Amino acid sequence: QTCALPISWEPPPAPAAAREEAAAEPEADPAPRPPAAPPAELRHGTLDDLPAPRLLALAAQARLCGRVDFSGEAARSLWFDEGRVAGAASNVPGERVEEVALRLGLLTREQHRQVAGAAAALASRRAALLLVERGYLKPAELTALVRRRTEEVVFGAFADAHASYRWVPDPVPPDERVALDRPPLSLAVEGVRRRWLAPRADAVLGGPASILAPAAAPPAPAELGLSADERRLLALADGLRSLDELLALSPLDPLSTRQELVERAQAVGQ
C-alpha cells in the first residue's frame, strides 16, 4: 500500500546540530579567473622592438601572469606567475628534458637512446619522472633538471632576436610548472651572457661615445645576480664616462662589459 504525500509537504527541519554543521562547510571555490591583461607592450610585438631581457624586466614589474608565445626560428612558450617564469615549452629538440640530462651527464648515451622515443611525447615534468622510473635519474636530481631545462628554453629565446611574441591568458599547466631559483632579472642577465654577442649588445648601447648614466632606482644587486667585478663596473657607469672609457676601465673583458651594461640598461628601461 502506498501513501500519497500532500502537495504542500516539506521535509522536516534538520536538527540544530546538522544545520550548524552545514553552515560550517566551506563553499566550493569559484572557477579561477583568467589572468589580467598586461601592459600593451607585453601583449604582442617582436624581440627587435622589445628585446628578451627587457621583456623579462617588464614582466617582473607588471607581475605578469599567463603565457607568452614566441614564433621565430623556433616555437617557444614561457608561462609567468606573478612576474616570475613558472614553466616553459619548446619545439627545439635540444631543449627537451632528456637532451638536457644527456648534456649534463645525468644520462648515458645508451640510456638516452632507450628513453628518447617515449620521453619525446611527454611534458617536461612527466619526462623527468620517466627518467626516475627507469632508474636513470635519482629522485633528488629531478627538480634541478626540470629547472635547468626551463632556463634553457628561456635562454633560447634570447638567441632568436627577430621572433615575434604574443601574450595568452593561459595558466601554467601542472606538468610544466616549476619554481626557479633565479628571479626574472637574474635570468635576463644570464641570458645576455650566454646568447648576446658584441654586435647585438652594441645595437642597444650605441656608439663608443655613448654616455651611460646611473638609473634613479636601479634593481638590487641580488635581483641581478651580479659578481663583485660586475658591481664595480656598474659603479663606473656614473654618467660621466663614455662607453669607450668604460671598456678601458672595466675589470671585465670587453664582451662581458658590454653584456653587463646592456642588461643594466634593459632592466631599468634605458
PDB file of C-alpha atoms in Angstrom, residues 7-263:
ATOM      1  CA  ILE A   7       1.379  18.757  -2.455  1.00  0.00           C
ATOM      2  CA  SER A   8       2.350  21.244   0.246  1.00  0.00           C
ATOM      3  CA  TRP A   9       4.576  18.735   2.092  1.00  0.00           C
ATOM      4  CA  GLU A  10       8.091  19.855   3.038  1.00  0.00           C
ATOM      5  CA  PRO A  11      10.723  17.772   4.765  1.00  0.00           C
ATOM      6  CA  PRO A  12      11.003  18.438   8.485  1.00  0.00           C
ATOM      7  CA  PRO A  13      13.701  20.871   9.525  1.00  0.00           C
ATOM      8  CA  ALA A  14      17.090  19.359  10.200  1.00  0.00           C
ATOM      9  CA  PRO A  15      18.231  19.212  13.797  1.00  0.00           C
ATOM     10  CA  ALA A  16      20.107  22.271  15.015  1.00  0.00           C
ATOM     11  CA  ALA A  17      23.448  20.414  15.079  1.00  0.00           C
ATOM     12  CA  ALA A  18      23.050  19.379  11.433  1.00  0.00           C
ATOM     13  CA  ARG A  19      22.190  22.953  10.437  1.00  0.00           C
ATOM     14  CA  GLU A  20      25.296  24.281  12.185  1.00  0.00           C
ATOM     15  CA  GLU A  21      27.473  21.631  10.514  1.00  0.00           C
ATOM     16  CA  ALA A  22      26.135  22.505   7.059  1.00  0.00           C
ATOM     17  CA  ALA A  23      26.711  26.208   7.675  1.00  0.00           C
ATOM     18  CA  ALA A  24      30.319  25.499   8.682  1.00  0.00           C
ATOM     19  CA  GLU A  25      31.130  23.703   5.418  1.00  0.00           C
ATOM     20  CA  PRO A  26      33.170  25.942   3.104  1.00  0.00           C
ATOM     21  CA  GLU A  27      31.622  26.879  -0.191  1.00  0.00           C
ATOM     22  CA  ALA A  28      33.200  25.434  -3.313  1.00  0.00           C
ATOM     23  CA  ASP A  29      35.948  27.597  -4.747  1.00  0.00           C
ATOM     24  CA  PRO A  30      34.759  29.619  -7.741  1.00  0.00           C
ATOM     25  CA  ALA A  31      36.295  28.885 -11.120  1.00  0.00           C
ATOM     26  CA  PRO A  32      39.710  30.567 -11.396  1.00  0.00           C
ATOM     27  CA  ARG A  33      39.630  33.886 -13.178  1.00  0.00           C
ATOM     28  CA  PRO A  34      41.766  34.327 -16.285  1.00  0.00           C
ATOM     29  CA  PRO A  35      44.911  36.424 -15.755  1.00  0.00           C
ATOM     30  CA  ALA A  36      44.505  40.167 -16.145  1.00  0.00           C
ATOM     31  CA  ALA A  37      45.781  41.631 -19.415  1.00  0.00           C
ATOM     32  CA  PRO A  38      49.322  43.029 -19.101  1.00  0.00           C
ATOM     33  CA  PRO A  39      50.582  46.439 -20.280  1.00  0.00           C
ATOM     34  CA  ALA A  40      50.204  46.953 -24.030  1.00  0.00           C
ATOM     35  CA  GLU A  41      53.869  46.373 -24.915  1.00  0.00           C
ATOM     36  CA  LEU A  42      53.768  42.908 -23.329  1.00  0.00           C
ATOM     37  CA  ARG A  43      50.675  41.788 -25.249  1.00  0.00           C
ATOM     38  CA  HIS A  44      52.317  41.369 -28.634  1.00  0.00           C
ATOM     39  CA  GLY A  45      55.318  42.589 -30.600  1.00  0.00           C
ATOM     40  CA  THR A  46      58.752  41.494 -31.746  1.00  0.00           C
ATOM     41  CA  LEU A  47      62.030  40.982 -29.920  1.00  0.00           C
ATOM     42  CA  ASP A  48      63.552  43.547 -32.290  1.00  0.00           C
ATOM     43  CA  ASP A  49      61.424  46.206 -30.595  1.00  0.00           C
ATOM     44  CA  LEU A  50      61.276  44.695 -27.101  1.00  0.00           C
ATOM     45  CA  PRO A  51      64.414  42.587 -26.548  1.00  0.00           C
ATOM     46  CA  ALA A  52      64.165  39.488 -24.381  1.00  0.00           C
ATOM     47  CA  PRO A  53      65.925  40.965 -21.299  1.00  0.00           C
ATOM     48  CA  ARG A  54      63.627  43.992 -21.355  1.00  0.00           C
ATOM     49  CA  LEU A  55      60.596  41.723 -21.758  1.00  0.00           C
ATOM     50  CA  LEU A  56      61.579  39.783 -18.626  1.00  0.00           C
ATOM     51  CA  ALA A  57      62.162  43.021 -16.711  1.00  0.00           C
ATOM     52  CA  LEU A  58      58.733  44.362 -17.705  1.00  0.00           C
ATOM     53  CA  ALA A  59      57.088  41.036 -16.851  1.00  0.00           C
ATOM     54  CA  ALA A  60      58.578  41.251 -13.362  1.00  0.00           C
ATOM     55  CA  GLN A  61      57.458  44.864 -12.909  1.00  0.00           C
ATOM     56  CA  ALA A  62      53.926  44.089 -14.105  1.00  0.00           C
ATOM     57  CA  ARG A  63      53.716  40.848 -12.067  1.00  0.00           C
ATOM     58  CA  LEU A  64      52.705  39.192 -15.316  1.00  0.00           C
ATOM     59  CA  CYS A  65      50.513  36.081 -15.268  1.00  0.00           C
ATOM     60  CA  GLY A  66      49.751  33.940 -18.307  1.00  0.00           C
ATOM     61  CA  ARG A  67      51.702  32.612 -21.264  1.00  0.00           C
ATOM     62  CA  VAL A  68      53.920  34.354 -23.786  1.00  0.00           C
ATOM     63  CA  ASP A  69      54.329  32.529 -27.106  1.00  0.00           C
ATOM     64  CA  PHE A  70      57.403  33.202 -29.263  1.00  0.00           C
ATOM     65  CA  SER A  71      57.402  32.478 -33.002  1.00  0.00           C
ATOM     66  CA  GLY A  72      60.617  32.762 -34.976  1.00  0.00           C
ATOM     67  CA  GLU A  73      63.342  30.296 -35.836  1.00  0.00           C
ATOM     68  CA  ALA A  74      61.652  28.064 -33.251  1.00  0.00           C
ATOM     69  CA  ALA A  75      58.385  27.998 -31.293  1.00  0.00           C
ATOM     70  CA  ARG A  76      58.697  28.548 -27.560  1.00  0.00           C
ATOM     71  CA  SER A  77      56.314  29.419 -24.741  1.00  0.00           C
ATOM     72  CA  LEU A  78      57.019  30.870 -21.307  1.00  0.00           C
ATOM     73  CA  TRP A  79      54.437  30.824 -18.519  1.00  0.00           C
ATOM     74  CA  PHE A  80      54.567  33.560 -15.902  1.00  0.00           C
ATOM     75  CA  ASP A  81      53.138  33.626 -12.405  1.00  0.00           C
ATOM     76  CA  GLU A  82      53.271  36.965 -10.576  1.00  0.00           C
ATOM     77  CA  GLY A  83      56.096  38.078 -12.852  1.00  0.00           C
ATOM     78  CA  ARG A  84      58.323  35.026 -12.443  1.00  0.00           C
ATOM     79  CA  VAL A  85      58.921  32.390 -15.108  1.00  0.00           C
ATOM     80  CA  ALA A  86      56.942  29.354 -13.907  1.00  0.00           C
ATOM     81  CA  GLY A  87      57.068  26.998 -16.901  1.00  0.00           C
ATOM     82  CA  ALA A  88      58.323  26.629 -20.447  1.00  0.00           C
ATOM     83  CA  ALA A  89      57.651  24.682 -23.640  1.00  0.00           C
ATOM     84  CA  SER A  90      59.710  24.426 -26.805  1.00  0.00           C
ATOM     85  CA  ASN A  91      59.761  22.560 -30.098  1.00  0.00           C
ATOM     86  CA  VAL A  92      63.580  22.626 -30.173  1.00  0.00           C
ATOM     87  CA  PRO A  93      64.837  19.037 -29.732  1.00  0.00           C
ATOM     88  CA  GLY A  94      67.912  20.182 -27.812  1.00  0.00           C
ATOM     89  CA  GLU A  95      65.713  21.869 -25.201  1.00  0.00           C
ATOM     90  CA  ARG A  96      63.891  18.708 -24.177  1.00  0.00           C
ATOM     91  CA  VAL A  97      64.439  17.248 -20.701  1.00  0.00           C
ATOM     92  CA  GLU A  98      66.225  14.112 -21.880  1.00  0.00           C
ATOM     93  CA  GLU A  99      68.582  16.153 -24.098  1.00  0.00           C
ATOM     94  CA  VAL A 100      69.491  18.477 -21.234  1.00  0.00           C
ATOM     95  CA  ALA A 101      70.024  15.440 -18.974  1.00  0.00           C
ATOM     96  CA  LEU A 102      72.390  13.954 -21.552  1.00  0.00           C
ATOM     97  CA  ARG A 103      74.434  17.184 -21.799  1.00  0.00           C
ATOM     98  CA  LEU A 104      74.662  17.384 -18.010  1.00  0.00           C
ATOM     99  CA  GLY A 105      75.948  13.832 -17.786  1.00  0.00           C
ATOM    100  CA  LEU A 106      72.874  12.573 -15.945  1.00  0.00           C
ATOM    101  CA  LEU A 107      72.149  10.066 -18.738  1.00  0.00           C
ATOM    102  CA  THR A 108      74.487   7.822 -20.663  1.00  0.00           C
ATOM    103  CA  ARG A 109      74.118   7.728 -24.438  1.00  0.00           C
ATOM    104  CA  GLU A 110      72.633   4.241 -24.215  1.00  0.00           C
ATOM    105  CA  GLN A 111      70.082   5.338 -21.602  1.00  0.00           C
ATOM    106  CA  HIS A 112      69.224   8.328 -23.771  1.00  0.00           C
ATOM    107  CA  ARG A 113      68.732   6.069 -26.795  1.00  0.00           C
ATOM    108  CA  GLN A 114      66.374   3.827 -24.836  1.00  0.00           C
ATOM    109  CA  VAL A 115      64.226   6.602 -23.386  1.00  0.00           C
ATOM    110  CA  ALA A 116      64.225   9.304 -26.095  1.00  0.00           C
ATOM    111  CA  GLY A 117      61.230   7.991 -28.045  1.00  0.00           C
ATOM    112  CA  ALA A 118      58.981   7.665 -25.006  1.00  0.00           C
ATOM    113  CA  ALA A 119      60.070  10.969 -23.459  1.00  0.00           C
ATOM    114  CA  ALA A 120      59.546  13.000 -26.643  1.00  0.00           C
ATOM    115  CA  ALA A 121      55.755  12.832 -26.319  1.00  0.00           C
ATOM    116  CA  LEU A 122      55.687  13.957 -22.664  1.00  0.00           C
ATOM    117  CA  ALA A 123      55.593  17.317 -20.909  1.00  0.00           C
ATOM    118  CA  SER A 124      58.831  18.232 -19.175  1.00  0.00           C
ATOM    119  CA  ARG A 125      57.987  17.134 -15.628  1.00  0.00           C
ATOM    120  CA  ARG A 126      56.495  13.841 -16.805  1.00  0.00           C
ATOM    121  CA  ALA A 127      59.551  13.220 -18.974  1.00  0.00           C
ATOM    122  CA  ALA A 128      61.779  13.769 -15.930  1.00  0.00           C
ATOM    123  CA  LEU A 129      59.602  11.405 -13.889  1.00  0.00           C
ATOM    124  CA  LEU A 130      60.017   8.790 -16.621  1.00  0.00           C
ATOM    125  CA  LEU A 131      63.784   9.025 -16.197  1.00  0.00           C
ATOM    126  CA  VAL A 132      63.339   8.436 -12.461  1.00  0.00           C
ATOM    127  CA  GLU A 133      61.007   5.477 -13.064  1.00  0.00           C
ATOM    128  CA  ARG A 134      63.546   3.894 -15.413  1.00  0.00           C
ATOM    129  CA  GLY A 135      66.205   4.279 -12.723  1.00  0.00           C
ATOM    130  CA  TYR A 136      68.308   6.606 -14.867  1.00  0.00           C
ATOM    131  CA  LEU A 137      67.787   9.658 -12.670  1.00  0.00           C
ATOM    132  CA  LYS A 138      67.864   9.924  -8.880  1.00  0.00           C
ATOM    133  CA  PRO A 139      64.699  11.407  -7.340  1.00  0.00           C
ATOM    134  CA  ALA A 140      66.810  14.134  -5.745  1.00  0.00           C
ATOM    135  CA  GLU A 141      68.005  15.185  -9.223  1.00  0.00           C
ATOM    136  CA  LEU A 142      64.539  15.661 -10.712  1.00  0.00           C
ATOM    137  CA  THR A 143      63.777  19.220  -9.576  1.00  0.00           C
ATOM    138  CA  ALA A 144      67.192  20.580 -10.552  1.00  0.00           C
ATOM    139  CA  LEU A 145      66.898  19.013 -14.006  1.00  0.00           C
ATOM    140  CA  VAL A 146      63.423  20.477 -14.647  1.00  0.00           C
ATOM    141  CA  ARG A 147      64.657  23.897 -13.521  1.00  0.00           C
ATOM    142  CA  ARG A 148      67.703  23.715 -15.748  1.00  0.00           C
ATOM    143  CA  ARG A 149      65.632  22.684 -18.745  1.00  0.00           C
ATOM    144  CA  THR A 150      63.212  25.597 -18.165  1.00  0.00           C
ATOM    145  CA  GLU A 151      66.144  28.019 -18.082  1.00  0.00           C
ATOM    146  CA  GLU A 152      67.487  26.572 -21.337  1.00  0.00           C
ATOM    147  CA  VAL A 153      64.191  27.436 -23.040  1.00  0.00           C
ATOM    148  CA  VAL A 154      64.373  30.984 -21.650  1.00  0.00           C
ATOM    149  CA  PHE A 155      67.945  31.416 -22.897  1.00  0.00           C
ATOM    150  CA  GLY A 156      66.937  30.020 -26.276  1.00  0.00           C
ATOM    151  CA  ALA A 157      64.504  32.909 -26.692  1.00  0.00           C
ATOM    152  CA  PHE A 158      67.420  35.348 -26.284  1.00  0.00           C
ATOM    153  CA  ALA A 159      69.113  33.894 -29.350  1.00  0.00           C
ATOM    154  CA  ASP A 160      66.030  34.309 -31.561  1.00  0.00           C
ATOM    155  CA  ALA A 161      66.382  38.090 -31.880  1.00  0.00           C
ATOM    156  CA  HIS A 162      63.734  38.615 -34.583  1.00  0.00           C
ATOM    157  CA  ALA A 163      60.993  36.412 -33.111  1.00  0.00           C
ATOM    158  CA  SER A 164      57.503  37.766 -32.577  1.00  0.00           C
ATOM    159  CA  TYR A 165      55.671  37.234 -29.290  1.00  0.00           C
ATOM    160  CA  ARG A 166      52.084  37.236 -28.092  1.00  0.00           C
ATOM    161  CA  TRP A 167      50.578  37.038 -24.602  1.00  0.00           C
ATOM    162  CA  VAL A 168      47.825  34.485 -23.954  1.00  0.00           C
ATOM    163  CA  PRO A 169      45.720  34.341 -20.727  1.00  0.00           C
ATOM    164  CA  ASP A 170      46.652  30.724 -20.082  1.00  0.00           C
ATOM    165  CA  PRO A 171      47.573  29.447 -16.570  1.00  0.00           C
ATOM    166  CA  VAL A 172      50.631  27.272 -16.014  1.00  0.00           C
ATOM    167  CA  PRO A 173      49.901  23.586 -16.743  1.00  0.00           C
ATOM    168  CA  PRO A 174      50.719  21.348 -13.758  1.00  0.00           C
ATOM    169  CA  ASP A 175      53.048  19.247 -15.934  1.00  0.00           C
ATOM    170  CA  GLU A 176      55.148  22.307 -16.786  1.00  0.00           C
ATOM    171  CA  ARG A 177      55.064  24.249 -13.510  1.00  0.00           C
ATOM    172  CA  VAL A 178      58.434  24.841 -11.886  1.00  0.00           C
ATOM    173  CA  ALA A 179      59.769  27.173  -9.190  1.00  0.00           C
ATOM    174  CA  LEU A 180      63.040  28.629 -10.450  1.00  0.00           C
ATOM    175  CA  ASP A 181      65.816  29.748  -8.131  1.00  0.00           C
ATOM    176  CA  ARG A 182      66.663  32.723 -10.347  1.00  0.00           C
ATOM    177  CA  PRO A 183      64.410  35.796 -10.268  1.00  0.00           C
ATOM    178  CA  PRO A 184      63.482  37.284 -13.674  1.00  0.00           C
ATOM    179  CA  LEU A 185      66.258  39.907 -13.752  1.00  0.00           C
ATOM    180  CA  SER A 186      68.893  37.316 -12.883  1.00  0.00           C
ATOM    181  CA  LEU A 187      67.556  35.149 -15.721  1.00  0.00           C
ATOM    182  CA  ALA A 188      67.817  38.147 -18.028  1.00  0.00           C
ATOM    183  CA  VAL A 189      71.444  38.759 -17.020  1.00  0.00           C
ATOM    184  CA  GLU A 190      72.354  35.136 -17.639  1.00  0.00           C
ATOM    185  CA  GLY A 191      70.513  35.080 -20.972  1.00  0.00           C
ATOM    186  CA  VAL A 192      72.520  38.071 -22.206  1.00  0.00           C
ATOM    187  CA  ARG A 193      75.762  36.465 -21.001  1.00  0.00           C
ATOM    188  CA  ARG A 194      75.029  33.256 -22.847  1.00  0.00           C
ATOM    189  CA  ARG A 195      73.412  34.410 -26.070  1.00  0.00           C
ATOM    190  CA  TRP A 196      74.253  38.044 -26.885  1.00  0.00           C
ATOM    191  CA  LEU A 197      77.486  38.766 -28.747  1.00  0.00           C
ATOM    192  CA  ALA A 198      79.088  42.196 -29.234  1.00  0.00           C
ATOM    193  CA  PRO A 199      77.062  43.319 -32.318  1.00  0.00           C
ATOM    194  CA  ARG A 200      73.742  42.668 -30.529  1.00  0.00           C
ATOM    195  CA  ALA A 201      74.963  44.469 -27.406  1.00  0.00           C
ATOM    196  CA  ASP A 202      76.308  47.447 -29.384  1.00  0.00           C
ATOM    197  CA  ALA A 203      72.922  47.862 -31.087  1.00  0.00           C
ATOM    198  CA  VAL A 204      71.475  48.617 -27.634  1.00  0.00           C
ATOM    199  CA  LEU A 205      74.391  50.604 -26.190  1.00  0.00           C
ATOM    200  CA  GLY A 206      75.045  52.833 -29.193  1.00  0.00           C
ATOM    201  CA  GLY A 207      78.459  54.012 -30.347  1.00  0.00           C
ATOM    202  CA  PRO A 208      81.753  54.350 -28.449  1.00  0.00           C
ATOM    203  CA  ALA A 209      80.872  57.922 -27.381  1.00  0.00           C
ATOM    204  CA  SER A 210      77.600  56.890 -25.693  1.00  0.00           C
ATOM    205  CA  ILE A 211      77.303  58.093 -22.096  1.00  0.00           C
ATOM    206  CA  LEU A 212      75.642  55.643 -19.705  1.00  0.00           C
ATOM    207  CA  ALA A 213      74.057  57.306 -16.699  1.00  0.00           C
ATOM    208  CA  PRO A 214      73.016  55.574 -13.467  1.00  0.00           C
ATOM    209  CA  ALA A 215      69.346  54.778 -13.009  1.00  0.00           C
ATOM    210  CA  ALA A 216      67.301  56.701 -10.462  1.00  0.00           C
ATOM    211  CA  ALA A 217      66.111  53.451  -8.852  1.00  0.00           C
ATOM    212  CA  PRO A 218      68.354  50.611 -10.030  1.00  0.00           C
ATOM    213  CA  PRO A 219      67.497  46.984  -9.253  1.00  0.00           C
ATOM    214  CA  ALA A 220      69.161  45.470  -6.189  1.00  0.00           C
ATOM    215  CA  PRO A 221      72.360  43.510  -6.986  1.00  0.00           C
ATOM    216  CA  ALA A 222      70.709  40.373  -5.590  1.00  0.00           C
ATOM    217  CA  GLU A 223      67.946  40.642  -8.219  1.00  0.00           C
ATOM    218  CA  LEU A 224      70.561  40.716 -10.989  1.00  0.00           C
ATOM    219  CA  GLY A 225      72.861  38.082  -9.513  1.00  0.00           C
ATOM    220  CA  LEU A 226      75.985  40.211 -10.096  1.00  0.00           C
ATOM    221  CA  SER A 227      79.549  39.377  -9.120  1.00  0.00           C
ATOM    222  CA  ALA A 228      81.811  41.862  -7.319  1.00  0.00           C
ATOM    223  CA  ASP A 229      83.528  42.810 -10.611  1.00  0.00           C
ATOM    224  CA  GLU A 230      80.168  43.372 -12.280  1.00  0.00           C
ATOM    225  CA  ARG A 231      79.056  45.637  -9.441  1.00  0.00           C
ATOM    226  CA  ARG A 232      82.300  47.629  -9.774  1.00  0.00           C
ATOM    227  CA  LEU A 233      81.655  48.067 -13.479  1.00  0.00           C
ATOM    228  CA  LEU A 234      78.147  49.423 -12.897  1.00  0.00           C
ATOM    229  CA  ALA A 235      79.523  51.870 -10.335  1.00  0.00           C
ATOM    230  CA  LEU A 236      81.768  53.273 -13.080  1.00  0.00           C
ATOM    231  CA  ALA A 237      78.725  53.976 -15.289  1.00  0.00           C
ATOM    232  CA  ASP A 238      78.062  57.240 -13.452  1.00  0.00           C
ATOM    233  CA  GLY A 239      77.006  59.444 -16.352  1.00  0.00           C
ATOM    234  CA  LEU A 240      80.489  60.946 -16.736  1.00  0.00           C
ATOM    235  CA  ARG A 241      82.178  58.255 -18.822  1.00  0.00           C
ATOM    236  CA  SER A 242      81.705  57.127 -22.402  1.00  0.00           C
ATOM    237  CA  LEU A 243      81.334  53.525 -23.460  1.00  0.00           C
ATOM    238  CA  ASP A 244      84.934  53.589 -24.699  1.00  0.00           C
ATOM    239  CA  GLU A 245      86.155  54.718 -21.270  1.00  0.00           C
ATOM    240  CA  LEU A 246      84.079  52.082 -19.518  1.00  0.00           C
ATOM    241  CA  LEU A 247      85.556  49.385 -21.748  1.00  0.00           C
ATOM    242  CA  ALA A 248      89.055  50.588 -20.858  1.00  0.00           C
ATOM    243  CA  LEU A 249      88.408  50.804 -17.090  1.00  0.00           C
ATOM    244  CA  SER A 250      86.244  47.718 -16.667  1.00  0.00           C
ATOM    245  CA  PRO A 251      87.522  44.793 -14.591  1.00  0.00           C
ATOM    246  CA  LEU A 252      85.768  42.516 -17.110  1.00  0.00           C
ATOM    247  CA  ASP A 253      86.688  41.550 -20.652  1.00  0.00           C
ATOM    248  CA  PRO A 254      85.173  43.732 -23.433  1.00  0.00           C
ATOM    249  CA  LEU A 255      82.328  41.363 -24.331  1.00  0.00           C
ATOM    250  CA  SER A 256      81.312  40.792 -20.694  1.00  0.00           C
ATOM    251  CA  THR A 257      81.453  44.541 -20.116  1.00  0.00           C
ATOM    252  CA  ARG A 258      79.060  45.168 -22.997  1.00  0.00           C
ATOM    253  CA  GLN A 259      76.741  42.410 -21.812  1.00  0.00           C
ATOM    254  CA  GLU A 260      76.506  43.722 -18.250  1.00  0.00           C
ATOM    255  CA  LEU A 261      75.909  47.297 -19.399  1.00  0.00           C
ATOM    256  CA  VAL A 262      73.196  46.085 -21.763  1.00  0.00           C
ATOM    257  CA  GLU A 263      71.411  44.171 -19.045  1.00  0.00           C
TER     258      GLU A 263
END
